[in-house]
Structures are given as C-alpha cells and as structure tokens.
C-alpha cells in the first residue's frame, strides 16, 4: 500500500496538534512534572546506552512519533532492505550493507544468489593479504618490508577508513604508518608521501567506481612518485598497488593486477562501505581478528535494529527525535560531539553518511517534499569544542540539538583525565537543558547590567550516548546505529537515502571548466558573466591568454 507523504499521515497531524498544545513546555517544566523521565527515557542495545530524557519530548510525543513511524511503512521498508529488495529505486539497486557483516552461514539473496559467501570470500582474501603485509611476507619490489600504507580514495572511500584509523589507533600495528590521500589538491599527495620510502610503501587505491577524478588523478601521480623512486621499473606497480573496487575491468586498465583487487558490489553504497573491502587499510592496521570484532559490532546493532521493539530501538528512537527536532521544533542543524579523542573524525564521517543520504528535496516518487529533510550535521570533539563554538550552542539564537558521545571507561586511564572528561560531557547536557535564569544569576550577586549577558535560557535538547569502552566492536555498533538512524529518517521523510545525484552537476561542470582552463586558445565565453570572468582571470594566472 502506498505511503502518503509525511504531512498527510494522520500521526503527523496529531503531532502538530500535540506540539501546538504542549510543545511550549520547557525541559525545566518537563523534569519538574516528571522527575522519573531521567531513568525512563533511555534505551540500550548492542552495547550502546541512549539517554534522551533531555530531548523536548514526553511519553505522549514518543507514542505519536512511534505511530508516525508505523504509518510511514517503516517495518515493511526495513524488512525490504534486509531482504535485499531493490529499495534504491533511482539506481535500481538493493541496499545491503547489512550483508557485509552478516555472519558466515547467514543467507541473504539478491537476484537468486546468496551474497553472504561472496562477502566472506573477500574478507578471507583481505585477511590473508593483511596478514602478509603485517608479518612482512608481502614485500615491496626491492624485497623491502612494507612500512607505510597510503589509502587513496575520497568520500566513502576515504572518510570511513580515516575515521576508523583514528578511532582504532590503540589496536593498530605501531610499526606501520598509515596515510590518507583524498583531495585532488596535490598538497594532499605531496604531504602524505613526504618522508616515505617508495620501496616500503603500499598504495591502496579505493574507489567503488574507479572513475572518480580525484582518486584516479591521485593514483596516477602516486604511481609516478613510486616509479620515480624505484628507477622507473613498471613491474614495481604490482607489488606496491592494490585496488578496492567494484570494477575489475577498470582496475586492470589502470595496471593493477586483478589478483590484487578486493571487490565489493553495487549494493554497497560508498558511504556505507567502511566495513567492505574499503576497510582494507583498517584491516591492515588492526589485523583481521580485530576487523572481525568491528564487523561483529555492526552486526549486533543490525540485529538490535531488526528485532528490538520500536519503542526500545536505538536507531528508531534517534531518528524519531531527529524528525521531531527538524519538523516540529524547527532545528536546521544537529551537532555530534564526541567526548573521546579517538572519535575525532566521527563527525566528519557522519556528515557524508547523513547529508549525502538524506540531503534530498524530492520523494521517492519524484514529487517535491513540503517539509524540511536532513539538517546540517557537524561537530568536533569535546572538550575542545567547549572553547570554540559552544557559546552559540548555549546562548545563540538557533537551537542545535546535540548528540553527546562518551565512553564509560577510558582507553587510557591517566590521573583524573577521564573523570574530568565525563564531568564536562554531563555538565554540558545539564547546562543546555536547564540553563540559568535571571533570578539565579542575580542571586549570585551579578551586577544588573551583566545579568542578561549571563542568562542561559536553556531548553536546548540533547541526547547522551554511552559506550562501555571504545573498542572495534563498540565502533562497529556505533556506526551501524547512525547508518540505521539515517535509514529511518529517510523512510519518514520519504526520500531515497541511497542515491547521490546532487554531486553530479558539479562534476560535469568541472570537466568543462577544466578543458577551458587548459585550452591553448581563449575559450568562447560559454558561461554566465561571473563564471566567464573567473575563468579568464585564472587562465591569466596560469600564464595563458
Ligand atoms: O561524490 C560522490 C561519491 O560518489 C560518493 O558517494 C562516494 O563515496 C565518492 O564519490 C567516491 O566514489 P568512488 O568510491 O566511486 O571513488
């Protein structure tokens, strides 16, 4: 049965009425009336604890949001995703990142073929290769052991590996150096290869399509760097370049031995691929056993998402809170603030995951939405952010819902550091929610002229997510939690979370402009006045007419 657009669903109207009647109640009022909400508005799954008591919701709000999820066809769409149906309709593809972490022996069928054995075949090949690099059996062209691994990729072929490398440093082989090249700005490649010995360097060219301009340009230049360093012997490429891609023909055309290619499939979206062969650099860093723990964490959250009742289901709850904040409270951005330095790149990773997935303005059927969809996702680790942009979070004119992330136990138990870190994350949620009234400020003896400046209006929503302790398993569960949150949000908004047509136009125009920047003769002014003038100026700067 066709699902009506968001605003036409009965629960949406009920939520709008509920918001009009009770949406003005502040967090102070909500807690005063219901102190038990601090214990009650929580949920737990796959080792992740969620406290959403400081969101501006009541039990009634949650009940209505759960009705909205039901009316959005969430159960059917979730079942369709897990069953391998082609729910990415604009590209005619299944969406099966969950198959990447399905245990051996599970069965997920696409086009009559069980894909789980293929997944494990690639994982086994990755593991054998990673072990050889780690134990030195895989030597470079001159026989030297590999000491540096450089991942060349962009978007989903970079952000996940970078984030995981940062997050899993305590489990990484310290004798190996890892670098990441993504930007077509040559600076990225120059700096990533600075100080490396070509004879000891392995490049992992990671590109789902193997056509992405930045990655192919960087890979070509990396090959030139390698050959320059190794006396120009083209046979060296085979020992120093491996590929991760869905396109064996293009990998071969680049000159990489298909035997050194690790594949994945069109049913893995780029931003959902860090646990596919795209994770090869991660596996080399932490070893196959830890990588499998990471996959087990993903799978544990998949199972939680698939089986937990909606009212206790972390991705469902988080998505419903997001829809409430965006579509009823008017939030235009959301901040993810990890109080764990190892998760420093997690917000950047989430930016692609969320915004490339749900930054859409038309529904699956191509009609325009009449409501907001994805907010802007951003964030930086705490406590650093506290000394930077938190001023706006506390006293700015915009309300920014926050996810605080923290670990109950530290990786490094040094002095009072962890207690201080935790004290800060707890205090920030409290300050955002309850603020400080003018009366409280005055009672502290603040001069009257300063009172308005020192008032915190509070009532700013946040959730707190706690991992027991950072580990490969915990990271997997955390990433899968956000993957499924994004899926549920997309389902409620009615958009296709799995295509990314919005990145195409810029790519097409860049090819045209590139030809014009590099042409010998001045190009005919084919653009608008501003673009033509910029091209003329940049051509002159390059010494052209
Ligand atoms: O820029 C869009 C995009 O297609 C992303 O979705 C993707 O993660 C990235 O480019 C890289 O693509 P590929 O892995 O094919 O090089």
Coordinates of C-alpha atoms in Angstrom, one line a residue, residues 100-303:
X100 CA 28.8 -7.0 4.8
X101 CA 28.7 -8.0 8.4
X102 CA 26.3 -11.0 8.3
X103 CA 28.0 -14.0 9.9
X104 CA 29.2 -16.9 7.9
X105 CA 26.2 -19.2 7.2
X106 CA 23.6 -16.4 7.2
X107 CA 21.6 -16.2 4.0
X108 CA 20.8 -13.0 2.1
X109 CA 19.6 -13.5 -1.5
X110 CA 20.0 -10.9 -4.3
X111 CA 18.8 -11.9 -7.8
X112 CA 18.6 -15.5 -6.7
X113 CA 22.2 -15.6 -5.3
X114 CA 23.1 -15.8 -1.7
X115 CA 25.6 -12.9 -1.3
X116 CA 27.0 -13.9 2.2
X117 CA 29.5 -16.5 0.9
X118 CA 30.9 -13.8 -1.6
X119 CA 31.3 -11.4 1.3
X120 CA 33.2 -13.9 3.3
X121 CA 35.3 -14.9 0.4
X122 CA 36.5 -11.3 0.0
X123 CA 37.0 -11.0 3.8
X124 CA 39.2 -14.1 3.8
X125 CA 41.3 -12.8 0.9
X126 CA 41.6 -9.4 2.7
X127 CA 42.7 -11.2 5.8
X128 CA 45.3 -13.3 4.0
X129 CA 46.7 -10.2 2.4
X130 CA 46.6 -8.1 5.6
X131 CA 48.4 -10.8 7.4
X132 CA 51.1 -11.0 4.8
X133 CA 51.6 -7.2 4.9
X134 CA 51.7 -7.2 8.7
X135 CA 54.1 -10.1 9.0
X136 CA 56.4 -9.0 6.2
X137 CA 55.6 -11.9 3.8
X138 CA 54.3 -9.4 1.3
X139 CA 57.5 -7.4 0.3
X140 CA 57.9 -4.5 -2.0
X141 CA 59.5 -4.6 -5.4
X142 CA 63.0 -4.4 -4.0
X143 CA 62.3 -7.0 -1.3
X144 CA 61.9 -4.5 1.5
X145 CA 59.2 -4.9 4.0
X146 CA 56.1 -2.6 3.7
X147 CA 56.2 0.1 6.4
X148 CA 53.7 2.6 5.1
X149 CA 50.2 2.1 3.7
X150 CA 48.6 5.0 1.8
X151 CA 44.9 4.8 1.1
X152 CA 43.9 6.8 -2.0
X153 CA 40.2 7.5 -2.2
X154 CA 37.6 10.1 -1.5
X155 CA 34.1 10.4 0.1
X156 CA 33.0 7.0 1.3
X157 CA 36.3 5.5 0.1
X158 CA 38.2 7.8 2.5
X159 CA 36.1 9.1 5.3
X160 CA 35.3 5.7 6.8
X161 CA 38.9 4.4 6.6
X162 CA 40.3 7.7 8.1
X163 CA 37.7 7.8 10.9
X164 CA 38.4 4.1 11.7
X165 CA 42.1 4.6 11.6
X166 CA 41.9 7.4 14.1
X167 CA 39.4 5.6 16.3
X168 CA 41.3 2.3 16.4
X169 CA 44.8 3.5 16.9
X170 CA 45.2 1.6 20.2
X171 CA 44.7 -1.6 18.3
X172 CA 46.8 -0.7 15.3
X173 CA 50.2 -2.2 14.5
X174 CA 52.6 0.6 15.6
X175 CA 55.3 -0.4 13.2
X176 CA 53.1 0.6 10.2
X177 CA 52.5 4.2 9.1
X178 CA 49.0 5.0 7.6
X179 CA 48.4 8.0 5.4
X180 CA 45.3 9.0 3.5
X181 CA 45.1 11.0 0.3
X182 CA 41.7 12.3 -0.9
X183 CA 41.8 15.8 -2.2
X184 CA 42.7 16.5 -5.8
X185 CA 44.9 19.3 -4.4
X186 CA 48.4 18.0 -5.0
X187 CA 49.2 19.1 -1.5
X188 CA 47.4 16.1 -0.1
X189 CA 49.5 13.6 -2.0
X190 CA 52.8 15.5 -1.5
X191 CA 52.3 15.7 2.2
X192 CA 51.0 12.2 2.5
X193 CA 54.1 10.8 0.8
X194 CA 56.6 13.2 2.4
X195 CA 59.3 11.2 4.1
X196 CA 58.1 7.8 2.9
X197 CA 60.4 5.4 1.1
X198 CA 58.7 4.2 -2.1
X199 CA 60.4 0.8 -1.6
X200 CA 58.4 0.4 1.6
X201 CA 55.1 2.0 0.6
X202 CA 51.9 0.2 -0.4
X203 CA 49.1 2.2 -2.0
X204 CA 45.5 1.0 -1.6
X205 CA 43.5 2.7 -4.4
X206 CA 40.0 2.7 -3.0
X207 CA 37.2 3.6 -5.4
X208 CA 33.9 1.9 -5.9
X209 CA 33.6 3.1 -9.5
X210 CA 37.3 3.5 -10.3
X211 CA 36.3 6.6 -12.3
X212 CA 36.4 9.3 -9.6
X213 CA 38.5 12.1 -10.9
X214 CA 40.3 12.9 -7.7
X215 CA 41.2 9.3 -6.9
X216 CA 42.3 8.4 -10.4
X217 CA 44.4 11.6 -10.6
X218 CA 46.0 10.9 -7.2
X219 CA 46.6 7.3 -8.1
X220 CA 48.3 8.2 -11.3
X221 CA 50.5 10.7 -9.5
X222 CA 51.2 8.2 -6.8
X223 CA 52.3 5.7 -9.4
X224 CA 54.6 8.3 -10.9
X225 CA 56.1 9.0 -7.5
X226 CA 56.7 5.3 -6.9
X227 CA 58.3 4.7 -10.3
X228 CA 60.5 7.8 -9.9
X229 CA 61.6 6.4 -6.6
X230 CA 62.2 2.9 -7.8
X231 CA 64.1 3.6 -11.0
X232 CA 61.1 3.5 -13.4
X233 CA 60.6 -0.2 -13.4
X234 CA 56.9 -0.6 -14.2
X235 CA 56.8 -4.1 -12.7
X236 CA 57.1 -2.4 -9.3
X237 CA 53.5 -1.3 -9.5
X238 CA 52.2 -4.8 -8.9
X239 CA 54.0 -5.0 -5.5
X240 CA 53.0 -1.5 -4.4
X241 CA 49.5 -1.0 -5.6
X242 CA 46.4 -2.9 -4.7
X243 CA 42.8 -1.8 -5.5
X244 CA 39.5 -1.9 -3.8
X245 CA 36.6 -1.5 -6.3
X246 CA 33.5 -2.9 -7.9
X247 CA 35.0 -2.6 -11.4
X248 CA 37.6 -5.2 -12.2
X249 CA 38.0 -4.1 -15.8
X250 CA 39.0 -0.5 -14.9
X251 CA 41.3 -1.8 -12.2
X252 CA 43.1 -3.9 -14.8
X253 CA 43.2 -1.0 -17.2
X254 CA 45.0 1.1 -14.6
X255 CA 47.7 -1.5 -14.4
X256 CA 46.8 -3.2 -11.1
X257 CA 46.8 -7.0 -11.2
X258 CA 43.2 -8.1 -10.7
X259 CA 44.7 -10.7 -8.3
X260 CA 45.5 -7.8 -6.1
X261 CA 42.0 -6.4 -6.2
X262 CA 39.4 -6.7 -3.5
X263 CA 35.9 -6.4 -4.7
X264 CA 32.6 -5.3 -3.4
X265 CA 29.2 -4.8 -5.1
X266 CA 26.8 -2.3 -6.4
X267 CA 24.5 -3.0 -3.4
X268 CA 27.0 -1.3 -1.1
X269 CA 26.7 2.5 -1.2
X270 CA 30.0 4.4 -0.9
X271 CA 29.1 6.0 2.4
X272 CA 28.0 2.6 3.8
X273 CA 31.2 0.8 2.7
X274 CA 33.8 1.1 5.5
X275 CA 33.1 -2.4 6.5
X276 CA 33.5 -3.8 3.0
X277 CA 36.9 -4.2 1.2
X278 CA 37.1 -0.4 1.5
X279 CA 38.2 -1.2 5.0
X280 CA 41.3 -2.9 3.8
X281 CA 43.6 -0.2 5.3
X282 CA 41.7 -0.6 8.6
X283 CA 42.2 -4.4 8.5
X284 CA 45.9 -4.0 7.7
X285 CA 46.2 -1.6 10.7
X286 CA 44.3 -3.6 13.3
X287 CA 44.6 -7.1 11.9
X288 CA 41.9 -9.5 10.7
X289 CA 40.7 -10.6 14.2
X290 CA 40.0 -7.0 15.3
X291 CA 38.4 -6.2 12.0
X292 CA 36.0 -9.1 12.6
X293 CA 35.2 -7.7 16.0
X294 CA 34.4 -4.5 14.3
X295 CA 32.0 -6.4 11.9
X296 CA 30.5 -8.2 14.9
X297 CA 29.7 -4.8 16.5
X298 CA 28.0 -3.7 13.3
X299 CA 26.0 -7.0 13.2
X300 CA 25.0 -6.7 16.8
X301 CA 23.4 -3.3 16.1
X302 CA 21.9 -4.7 12.9
X303 CA 20.2 -7.4 14.9

